[in-house]
């Protein structure tokens, strides 16, 4: 066969291969050209008999077992300010990556980064832009690369079902049916007078939502049924997986948190079968680019385990809301807008065991559940337990050592306090999203007190009372008995021992109803964890447990184990 004919055959066959392998058009052309170049070079090489054969072995990474990970959930605006404007930013976060490594976490989860008039960024004015108070797109890429160089992962938080006034999609299309953006917003009428709104009935007047510090904005639903929106979101999500499309994911996210994910958005009956029709194609395409992309869905019904959402949407994980309610001794609530008020917690070992077992039944080795005590929507755990030091420490043991992926909300490791308030605006949540106290003086460099002197939330802030001296990282790192060192010790145990990450879970029966006891076993390694979840001293049979690896307020003598109020012991068998 002549050389020209061979090349023609290669051209035709490789077109077919590139179409099936690379899928979307924007990847097909690059893939085809790459394959054609390789084929031609290989063909020419074959003509030289003495040229050695070169075998390419593309390295493939093994799938990540996310049970090995620990998530650090952080509102970046409140973490570390690098430029003196009081807002935490991307460059500031890069400066503090060693702090996270030292603590023992492996994965960073931000709140949204895109441009927004809301301080928390959950409703964007522009999906494509990074909020300038966090930095530039170049700062973002530098941040992601720095995260990966430290051996950490980064999860991007996404709320991509709404737009606010201020977003050109809504501003230009409202009352303007001829707008090029009319297809992006869901209107209930042909004149674009009635956009579908969050929390509102159809055809309601526009609702003004109050924003910190003194703005008003509307929140409307995107037309998630329209192909233009679906195409936009497909490109939007896949962009963050590999921003420069070079197949090297050092600049790409390791996954996403999907806020408020629902099968019937806001129960309006407008956008239904969302798991399979909207979300699954996006997740599938992201994973086709990088198979290790991790998707964590926040199920909107907090009473739900989330396994249906994971199964139908193709997400990898859900949050352990039922376990969180059990740990707090609270009745389950539907969502963040019905928040129970607690005056301390009363843990029921039986209920906690049952929730752990129920969760484990619903999630397999390839799907996961994320354990947490607090997040950006809930009151701080230290406030839930009325600052009870023992309950803070016992809960930390369970947060880190129970089956599942632990998530630690920034400042939880310091015992920060904060309770949601009613200010009639999104400032309600500022008390649970306060600046991380690197030092006890809010005027010190880096402390991101962006809300300083803007309202009552600052007046009641822990920064303005003596507790900040105890909360400050500089104080706790110097105190071997601090809560921060407690978290660090627990995370070190989890990292060192496979049993706490990958092991099975066996509830242990003990004679005292106030003792929560379980065994974690993996391969030839086993540990027993025993905790007194009451405010009274308890005793139980020692049962030959002698190899203590970590404990607090416990003692073993004369064949008896004594646990003081909220004492615990971790024993290696």
Coordinates of C-alpha atoms in Angstrom, one line a residue:
X1 CA 0.0 0.0 0.0
X2 CA 1.3 3.5 -0.8
X3 CA 2.2 5.8 2.0
X4 CA -0.5 8.3 1.0
X5 CA -3.2 5.6 1.1
X6 CA -2.0 4.5 4.5
X7 CA -2.3 8.0 5.8
X8 CA -5.8 8.3 4.4
X9 CA -6.9 5.1 6.1
X10 CA -5.3 6.4 9.4
X11 CA -7.2 9.7 9.0
X12 CA -10.6 7.9 8.5
X13 CA -10.1 5.4 11.4
X14 CA -8.8 8.0 13.8
X15 CA -11.7 10.2 13.2
X16 CA -14.0 7.4 14.4
X17 CA -11.8 6.6 17.4
X18 CA -11.5 10.3 18.5
X19 CA -15.3 10.7 18.3
X20 CA -15.9 7.7 20.6
X21 CA -13.1 8.4 23.0
X22 CA -13.1 12.1 23.4
X23 CA -16.9 12.6 23.2
X24 CA -17.7 16.3 23.1
X25 CA -16.8 18.3 20.0
X26 CA -14.4 20.6 21.8
X27 CA -12.4 17.6 23.0
X28 CA -12.8 15.6 19.7
X29 CA -10.8 17.9 17.5
X30 CA -7.8 18.1 19.9
X31 CA -8.0 14.4 20.5
X32 CA -8.1 13.6 16.8
X33 CA -5.1 15.8 16.0
X34 CA -3.1 14.3 18.8
X35 CA -3.9 10.7 17.7
X36 CA -3.1 11.6 14.0
X37 CA 0.2 13.1 14.9
X38 CA 1.2 10.1 17.0
X39 CA 0.1 7.7 14.2
X40 CA 2.1 9.5 11.6
X41 CA 5.2 9.7 13.7
X42 CA 4.9 6.0 14.5
X43 CA 4.4 5.2 10.9
X44 CA 7.5 7.1 9.8
X45 CA 9.5 5.5 12.7
X46 CA 8.5 2.0 11.4
X47 CA 10.3 2.6 8.1
X48 CA 13.7 2.8 10.0
X49 CA 14.4 -0.9 10.9
X50 CA 17.0 0.0 13.5
X51 CA 14.6 2.4 15.4
X52 CA 13.7 0.7 18.7
X53 CA 10.0 0.3 19.4
X54 CA 8.7 2.8 22.0
X55 CA 5.9 1.5 24.2
X56 CA 3.8 4.2 25.9
X57 CA 2.5 3.3 29.3
X58 CA 0.1 6.0 30.5
X59 CA 0.0 6.1 34.2
X60 CA -3.6 5.8 35.6
X61 CA -4.3 6.9 39.2
X62 CA -6.2 4.5 41.4
X63 CA -9.6 5.7 42.5
X64 CA -9.6 7.7 45.7
X65 CA -11.2 6.1 48.7
X66 CA -12.7 9.1 50.3
X67 CA -13.0 7.4 53.7
X68 CA -9.3 8.2 54.0
X69 CA -10.0 11.9 53.7
X70 CA -10.9 14.6 56.3
X71 CA -12.8 17.7 55.0
X72 CA -12.1 21.2 56.4
X73 CA -15.2 23.2 55.6
X74 CA -14.4 26.9 55.6
X75 CA -16.0 30.2 54.6
X76 CA -13.0 31.7 53.0
X77 CA -14.1 35.3 53.5
X78 CA -13.6 34.7 57.3
X79 CA -10.3 32.8 57.2
X80 CA -7.2 34.9 56.5
X81 CA -6.8 38.4 55.0
X82 CA -3.6 38.9 53.0
X83 CA -4.1 42.5 51.8
X84 CA -5.6 44.4 54.7
X85 CA -9.1 44.9 53.4
X86 CA -10.5 42.7 56.3
X87 CA -11.8 40.1 53.8
X88 CA -10.3 36.6 53.7
X89 CA -8.9 35.9 50.3
X90 CA -7.3 33.2 48.1
X91 CA -3.7 34.5 48.6
X92 CA -4.3 34.5 52.3
X93 CA -5.5 30.9 52.2
X94 CA -2.3 29.9 50.4
X95 CA -0.3 31.4 53.3
X96 CA -2.2 29.2 55.7
X97 CA -2.1 25.8 54.0
X98 CA 0.6 24.6 56.4
X99 CA -1.8 25.2 59.2
X100 CA -4.3 22.6 57.7
X101 CA -1.4 20.1 57.1
X102 CA -0.4 20.5 60.7
X103 CA -3.9 20.0 62.0
X104 CA -4.3 16.8 59.9
X105 CA -7.0 17.6 57.4
X106 CA -6.7 16.5 53.8
X107 CA -9.5 18.3 51.8
X108 CA -10.6 21.9 51.7
X109 CA -14.2 22.8 51.1
X110 CA -15.0 26.5 50.4
X111 CA -18.3 28.3 50.3
X112 CA -18.9 29.6 46.7
X113 CA -16.3 31.8 45.0
X114 CA -18.2 33.4 42.2
X115 CA -19.1 37.1 42.1
X116 CA -22.2 38.0 44.2
X117 CA -23.8 40.8 46.1
X118 CA -24.4 38.3 49.0
X119 CA -21.4 38.2 51.4
X120 CA -21.7 34.4 51.4
X121 CA -21.8 34.3 47.5
X122 CA -24.6 31.7 47.2
X123 CA -26.5 33.7 44.6
X124 CA -24.3 35.0 41.8
X125 CA -24.3 38.2 39.8
X126 CA -21.8 36.5 37.4
X127 CA -21.1 32.8 37.4
X128 CA -17.9 33.2 35.4
X129 CA -16.1 35.7 37.7
X130 CA -14.3 35.1 40.9
X131 CA -15.4 37.6 43.6
X132 CA -12.8 40.3 43.4
X133 CA -12.6 40.5 47.2
X134 CA -11.2 36.9 47.1
X135 CA -8.8 37.7 44.2
X136 CA -8.4 37.2 40.5
X137 CA -8.8 34.1 38.3
X138 CA -5.0 33.9 38.3
X139 CA -5.0 34.0 42.1
X140 CA -7.5 31.1 42.0
X141 CA -5.4 29.0 39.7
X142 CA -2.4 29.7 41.9
X143 CA -4.4 28.7 45.0
X144 CA -5.5 25.3 43.5
X145 CA -2.0 24.5 42.4
X146 CA -0.6 25.4 45.8
X147 CA -3.3 23.1 47.4
X148 CA -2.2 20.2 45.2
X149 CA 1.5 20.8 45.8
X150 CA 0.8 20.4 49.5
X151 CA -0.9 17.0 48.8
X152 CA -4.4 18.4 49.7
X153 CA -7.7 18.3 47.8
X154 CA -10.0 21.1 46.9
X155 CA -13.8 21.0 46.7
X156 CA -15.7 23.9 45.1
X157 CA -19.2 24.7 46.5
X158 CA -21.9 25.3 43.9
X159 CA -25.4 26.8 44.0
X160 CA -26.2 27.0 40.3
X161 CA -30.0 27.0 40.3
X162 CA -30.7 30.6 40.9
X163 CA -29.8 34.2 39.9
X164 CA -30.1 37.4 41.8
X165 CA -31.0 40.8 40.5
X166 CA -27.7 42.3 39.4
X167 CA -27.1 39.3 37.2
X168 CA -27.4 40.3 33.6
X169 CA -29.5 37.2 32.8
X170 CA -32.3 38.6 35.0
X171 CA -31.7 42.4 34.7
X172 CA -31.8 42.3 30.9
X173 CA -34.6 39.8 30.5
X174 CA -37.1 41.2 33.1
X175 CA -40.0 42.8 31.2
X176 CA -38.0 42.3 28.0
X177 CA -39.1 39.1 26.2
X178 CA -36.7 39.9 23.3
X179 CA -33.7 39.8 25.5
X180 CA -31.0 37.3 24.5
X181 CA -31.1 36.0 28.1
X182 CA -34.9 35.4 28.3
X183 CA -34.3 31.6 28.0
X184 CA -32.1 31.6 31.1
X185 CA -34.7 32.8 33.6
X186 CA -38.0 30.9 34.2
X187 CA -40.9 33.2 33.6
X188 CA -44.5 32.2 34.1
X189 CA -45.8 34.6 31.4
X190 CA -44.9 35.6 27.9
X191 CA -44.1 39.2 28.8
X192 CA -41.4 38.3 31.3
X193 CA -43.3 40.1 34.1
X194 CA -43.3 37.1 36.5
X195 CA -40.1 35.3 37.1
X196 CA -40.3 32.2 39.4
X197 CA -38.9 33.2 42.7
X198 CA -37.3 31.3 45.6
X199 CA -39.7 30.8 48.6
X200 CA -42.5 32.5 46.7
X201 CA -45.7 31.4 45.0
X202 CA -46.1 31.7 41.2
X203 CA -46.9 35.2 39.9
X204 CA -46.0 36.8 43.2
X205 CA -44.7 40.4 43.2
X206 CA -40.9 40.6 43.3
X207 CA -39.6 39.8 46.8
X208 CA -36.8 42.0 48.1
X209 CA -34.4 40.1 50.2
X210 CA -32.3 42.1 52.6
X211 CA -28.5 41.6 52.3
X212 CA -25.7 42.6 54.6
X213 CA -24.8 45.3 55.1
X214 CA -27.7 47.4 53.5
X215 CA -28.7 46.0 50.1
X216 CA -31.9 44.5 48.7
X217 CA -31.9 41.9 45.9
X218 CA -34.4 39.5 44.3
X219 CA -33.7 35.8 43.8
X220 CA -35.2 34.1 40.8
X221 CA -35.0 30.6 39.4
X222 CA -33.0 29.7 36.3
X223 CA -34.9 27.8 33.6
X224 CA -33.2 24.5 34.3
X225 CA -35.4 22.7 31.7
X226 CA -34.0 24.8 28.9
X227 CA -31.2 23.4 26.8
X228 CA -29.3 26.7 26.8
X229 CA -29.1 26.6 30.5
X230 CA -28.2 22.9 30.5
X231 CA -25.4 23.5 28.0
X232 CA -24.1 26.5 29.9
X233 CA -24.0 24.6 33.2
X234 CA -22.3 21.6 31.5
X235 CA -19.5 23.9 30.2
X236 CA -19.4 25.7 33.5
X237 CA -18.8 22.7 35.7
X238 CA -16.4 20.9 33.3
X239 CA -14.3 24.1 33.0
X240 CA -13.4 23.9 36.7
X241 CA -12.3 20.3 36.4
X242 CA -9.5 21.2 33.9
X243 CA -9.4 24.9 33.3
X244 CA -6.7 24.9 30.6
X245 CA -7.8 21.5 29.2
X246 CA -4.3 20.0 29.1
X247 CA -5.3 16.8 30.9
X248 CA -3.2 17.8 33.9
X249 CA -5.5 18.4 36.8
X250 CA -3.1 20.4 39.0
X251 CA -5.2 23.5 38.3
X252 CA -8.6 21.7 38.5
X253 CA -11.0 21.0 41.4
X254 CA -11.0 17.6 43.0
X255 CA -14.8 17.8 43.3
X256 CA -17.9 19.8 44.1
X257 CA -20.3 20.3 46.9
X258 CA -23.8 20.8 45.4
X259 CA -25.9 23.0 47.7
X260 CA -29.6 22.4 48.1
X261 CA -29.8 19.5 45.6
X262 CA -33.3 18.4 44.9
X263 CA -35.2 16.2 42.5
X264 CA -38.2 18.6 42.5
X265 CA -36.6 22.0 42.9
X266 CA -38.2 23.8 45.8
X267 CA -41.2 21.4 45.5
X268 CA -42.7 23.6 42.8
X269 CA -43.4 20.8 40.3
X270 CA -41.6 22.8 37.6
X271 CA -38.2 21.2 37.6
X272 CA -38.7 17.6 38.3
X273 CA -36.5 14.5 37.8
X274 CA -33.6 16.8 38.3
X275 CA -31.3 14.1 39.7
X276 CA -31.3 12.1 36.4
X277 CA -32.2 14.8 33.9
X278 CA -30.1 17.7 35.0
X279 CA -27.4 16.6 37.5
X280 CA -26.4 13.2 36.3
X281 CA -25.3 14.3 32.8
X282 CA -23.1 17.0 34.4
X283 CA -21.5 14.7 36.9
X284 CA -21.0 12.1 34.3
X285 CA -19.2 14.5 32.0
X286 CA -17.0 15.8 34.8
X287 CA -16.0 12.3 35.6
X288 CA -15.3 11.5 32.0
X289 CA -12.7 14.3 32.1
X290 CA -11.3 13.3 35.5
X291 CA -12.6 10.0 36.9
X292 CA -11.5 11.0 40.4
X293 CA -13.9 14.0 40.6
X294 CA -15.8 13.7 43.9
X295 CA -19.4 15.0 44.1
X296 CA -20.9 15.7 47.6
X297 CA -24.6 16.6 47.5
X298 CA -26.3 18.5 50.3
X299 CA -29.7 16.8 50.4
X300 CA -32.3 19.5 50.9
X301 CA -34.3 17.3 53.3
X302 CA -32.1 17.1 56.4
X303 CA -34.2 14.2 57.7
X304 CA -33.1 12.1 54.7
X305 CA -29.9 10.0 54.5
X306 CA -29.4 11.0 50.9
X307 CA -28.8 7.6 49.4
X308 CA -31.5 8.1 46.8
X309 CA -30.0 11.4 45.7
X310 CA -26.6 9.7 45.4
X311 CA -27.9 6.8 43.5
X312 CA -30.0 8.7 41.0
X313 CA -27.8 11.7 40.4
X314 CA -24.4 9.9 40.2
X315 CA -23.1 11.9 43.2
X316 CA -20.6 10.2 45.5
X317 CA -21.7 11.3 48.9
X318 CA -24.3 12.9 51.1
X319 CA -24.2 14.5 54.5
X320 CA -25.0 12.5 57.7
X321 CA -27.8 14.8 58.9
X322 CA -29.6 12.0 60.9
X323 CA -26.4 11.2 62.8
X324 CA -25.9 14.9 63.5
X325 CA -29.4 15.1 65.0
X326 CA -28.7 12.0 67.1
X327 CA -25.4 13.4 68.4
X328 CA -27.2 16.6 69.5
X329 CA -30.1 14.7 71.0
X330 CA -32.4 16.7 68.8
X331 CA -35.4 15.8 66.8
X332 CA -34.7 15.8 63.1
X333 CA -35.7 18.9 61.2
X334 CA -36.5 19.3 57.5
X335 CA -33.9 22.0 56.7
X336 CA -31.9 24.9 58.0
X337 CA -35.0 27.2 58.2
X338 CA -36.4 25.1 61.1
X339 CA -33.5 25.1 63.6
X340 CA -34.1 23.6 67.0
X341 CA -32.9 25.5 70.0
X342 CA -30.9 23.3 72.3
X343 CA -29.8 23.9 75.9
X344 CA -27.1 21.3 75.8
X345 CA -27.3 17.8 74.5
X346 CA -28.3 14.4 75.9
X347 CA -26.7 11.7 73.8
X348 CA -28.5 8.4 73.6
X349 CA -25.9 5.6 72.8
X350 CA -28.6 3.3 71.3
X351 CA -29.8 6.0 68.9
X352 CA -26.3 6.9 67.8
X353 CA -25.5 3.2 67.2
X354 CA -28.7 2.8 65.2
X355 CA -28.0 5.9 63.0
X356 CA -24.4 4.7 62.3
X357 CA -25.7 1.3 61.3
X358 CA -28.5 2.7 59.1
X359 CA -26.0 5.0 57.4
X360 CA -23.6 2.2 56.7
X361 CA -26.4 0.1 55.2
X362 CA -27.2 2.8 52.7
X363 CA -23.6 3.6 51.5
X364 CA -21.2 1.2 50.0
X365 CA -17.5 1.2 49.4
X366 CA -17.9 3.5 46.4
X367 CA -20.4 5.9 48.0
X368 CA -19.8 7.9 51.2
X369 CA -21.5 9.7 54.0
X370 CA -20.0 12.9 55.6
X371 CA -20.1 13.3 59.4
X372 CA -20.3 16.8 60.9
X373 CA -21.1 18.6 64.0
X374 CA -21.6 22.1 62.6
X375 CA -21.6 24.0 59.3
X376 CA -22.3 27.4 57.8
X377 CA -26.0 27.0 58.3
X378 CA -26.1 25.6 61.9
X379 CA -25.3 27.0 65.3
X380 CA -21.8 26.3 66.4
X381 CA -21.4 23.0 68.3
X382 CA -19.9 24.8 71.3
X383 CA -23.0 26.9 71.6
X384 CA -25.3 23.9 71.1
X385 CA -23.7 22.3 74.2
X386 CA -23.6 25.5 76.2
X387 CA -19.8 25.5 76.0
X388 CA -19.7 22.3 78.0
X389 CA -16.0 21.3 77.5
X390 CA -16.6 17.6 78.0
X391 CA -19.4 17.5 75.4
X392 CA -17.2 19.3 73.0
X393 CA -14.4 16.7 73.4
X394 CA -16.7 13.6 73.3
X395 CA -18.4 14.9 70.2
X396 CA -14.9 15.5 68.6
X397 CA -14.1 11.8 69.2
X398 CA -17.3 10.7 67.5
X399 CA -16.9 13.2 64.6
X400 CA -13.4 11.9 63.8
X401 CA -13.5 8.2 64.7
X402 CA -17.0 7.0 63.6
X403 CA -17.4 5.5 60.2
X404 CA -17.6 8.0 57.4
X405 CA -15.8 11.1 56.2
X406 CA -15.3 13.6 59.0
X407 CA -16.0 17.3 58.1
X408 CA -14.7 20.0 60.5
X409 CA -16.1 23.5 60.1
X410 CA -13.3 26.1 60.5
X411 CA -12.9 27.2 64.1
X412 CA -14.7 24.1 65.4
X413 CA -11.3 22.8 66.4
X414 CA -11.0 25.9 68.6
X415 CA -14.5 25.7 70.1
X416 CA -15.8 28.9 68.6
X417 CA -19.3 29.8 69.7
X418 CA -22.1 31.3 67.7
X419 CA -25.9 31.1 67.3
X420 CA -28.0 32.1 64.4
X421 CA -30.0 35.3 65.1
X422 CA -33.0 37.1 63.6
X423 CA -31.9 40.3 62.0
X424 CA -34.2 40.2 59.0
X425 CA -31.4 39.7 56.5
X426 CA -28.6 37.3 55.6
X427 CA -26.7 38.8 58.5
X428 CA -28.7 36.2 60.6
X429 CA -25.8 33.8 60.0
X430 CA -22.9 36.1 60.6
X431 CA -22.5 34.9 64.2
X432 CA -21.8 31.3 62.9
X433 CA -19.5 32.6 60.1
X434 CA -17.1 34.8 62.1
X435 CA -13.5 35.4 61.5
X436 CA -11.0 32.7 62.4
X437 CA -9.1 34.0 65.5
X438 CA -5.4 33.6 64.6
X439 CA -4.7 35.9 67.5
X440 CA -6.9 37.5 70.2
X441 CA -6.7 41.0 68.8
X442 CA -8.9 41.7 65.8
X443 CA -6.6 44.4 64.7
X444 CA -3.8 42.0 64.2
X445 CA -2.7 41.2 60.6
X446 CA -4.7 38.5 58.9
X447 CA -7.8 38.4 61.1
X448 CA -10.6 38.7 58.5
X449 CA -13.2 40.7 60.5
X450 CA -15.0 41.9 57.4
X451 CA -18.2 42.6 59.4
X452 CA -16.5 44.8 62.0
X453 CA -18.6 47.8 63.1
X454 CA -21.5 47.0 60.8
X455 CA -24.2 46.0 63.2
X456 CA -25.4 44.2 66.3
X457 CA -23.6 41.0 65.1
X458 CA -20.3 42.7 65.8
X459 CA -21.5 44.0 69.2
X460 CA -22.2 40.5 70.3
X461 CA -19.2 38.9 68.6
X462 CA -16.8 36.8 70.6
X463 CA -14.1 39.2 69.5
X464 CA -15.6 41.7 71.9
X465 CA -15.4 39.6 75.1
X466 CA -12.8 37.8 77.1
X467 CA -13.5 34.4 75.4
X468 CA -11.5 35.4 72.3
X469 CA -8.3 34.9 74.4
X470 CA -9.2 31.3 74.9
X471 CA -10.4 30.8 71.4
X472 CA -7.3 32.2 69.7
X473 CA -5.1 29.7 67.9
X474 CA -1.9 31.3 69.4
X475 CA -3.3 30.4 72.8
X476 CA -4.4 26.9 72.1
X477 CA -1.3 25.8 70.2
X478 CA 0.7 26.6 73.3
X479 CA -1.6 24.6 75.6
X480 CA -1.1 20.8 75.3
X481 CA -4.6 20.3 76.9
X482 CA -6.4 22.6 74.5
X483 CA -9.3 21.5 72.3
X484 CA -7.2 22.2 69.2
X485 CA -4.6 19.7 70.4
X486 CA -7.4 17.3 71.1
X487 CA -8.5 17.5 67.5
X488 CA -5.0 17.2 66.3
X489 CA -4.4 14.0 68.4
X490 CA -7.7 12.5 67.1
X491 CA -6.8 13.3 63.5
X492 CA -3.4 11.8 63.9
X493 CA -4.9 8.6 65.3
X494 CA -7.2 8.4 62.3
X495 CA -4.4 9.0 59.8
X496 CA -2.1 6.5 61.5
X497 CA -4.6 3.6 61.8
X498 CA -6.6 2.1 59.0
X499 CA -9.2 0.8 61.4
X500 CA -10.5 4.3 62.0
X501 CA -10.8 5.1 58.3
X502 CA -11.6 1.8 56.6
X503 CA -12.6 -0.6 59.4
X504 CA -15.9 -2.2 60.2
X505 CA -18.1 -0.9 63.1
X506 CA -19.3 -3.0 66.0
X507 CA -21.4 -1.6 68.8
X508 CA -20.4 -3.0 72.1
X509 CA -22.9 -3.8 74.9
X510 CA -21.9 -2.4 78.3
X511 CA -23.7 -2.6 81.6
X512 CA -24.1 1.2 82.0
X513 CA -26.5 3.0 79.7
X514 CA -24.4 6.2 79.7
X515 CA -21.4 4.5 78.0
X516 CA -21.2 4.6 74.3
X517 CA -18.8 1.9 73.2
X518 CA -17.8 0.5 69.8
X519 CA -15.0 -1.4 68.1
X520 CA -13.3 -0.6 64.8
X521 CA -11.5 -3.4 63.1
X522 CA -9.5 -3.6 59.9
X523 CA -7.2 -6.4 58.8
X524 CA -5.2 -7.4 61.9
X525 CA -5.8 -4.1 63.8
X526 CA -8.7 -3.4 66.2
X527 CA -9.6 -0.6 68.6
X528 CA -12.2 -0.1 71.2
X529 CA -13.6 3.4 71.9
X530 CA -15.6 4.0 75.1
X531 CA -17.1 7.3 76.1
X532 CA -19.2 8.5 79.0
X533 CA -21.8 10.7 77.5
X534 CA -23.3 11.8 80.8
X535 CA -22.3 14.3 83.5
X536 CA -21.8 11.6 86.1
X537 CA -19.0 9.3 86.8
X538 CA -19.5 5.7 85.5
X539 CA -17.7 2.4 85.9
X540 CA -17.6 -0.8 83.9
X541 CA -15.7 -4.0 83.7
X542 CA -12.1 -3.5 82.4
X543 CA -12.4 -6.7 80.3
X544 CA -8.6 -6.8 80.0
X545 CA -8.3 -3.6 78.0
X546 CA -4.8 -2.5 78.9
X547 CA -3.2 -0.9 75.9
X548 CA -4.5 2.7 76.1
X549 CA -3.6 4.9 73.1
X550 CA -5.5 8.0 74.1
X551 CA -7.8 9.0 76.9
X552 CA -9.3 11.8 79.0
X553 CA -10.7 11.6 82.5
X554 CA -10.4 7.8 82.7
X555 CA -8.6 5.3 84.9
X556 CA -8.3 1.6 85.1
X557 CA -7.7 -0.1 88.5
X558 CA -8.7 -3.4 90.2
X559 CA -10.4 -4.7 87.0
X560 CA -12.6 -1.7 86.7
X561 CA -12.7 1.1 84.1
X562 CA -13.9 4.4 85.6
X563 CA -14.9 7.3 83.3
X564 CA -15.4 10.7 84.8
X565 CA -18.1 12.9 83.4
X566 CA -17.6 13.0 79.6
X567 CA -14.4 10.9 79.9
X568 CA -13.3 8.6 77.2
X569 CA -10.7 6.0 76.4
X570 CA -9.3 4.5 73.2
X571 CA -7.8 1.1 73.5
X572 CA -5.8 -0.9 71.0
X573 CA -6.6 -4.6 71.2

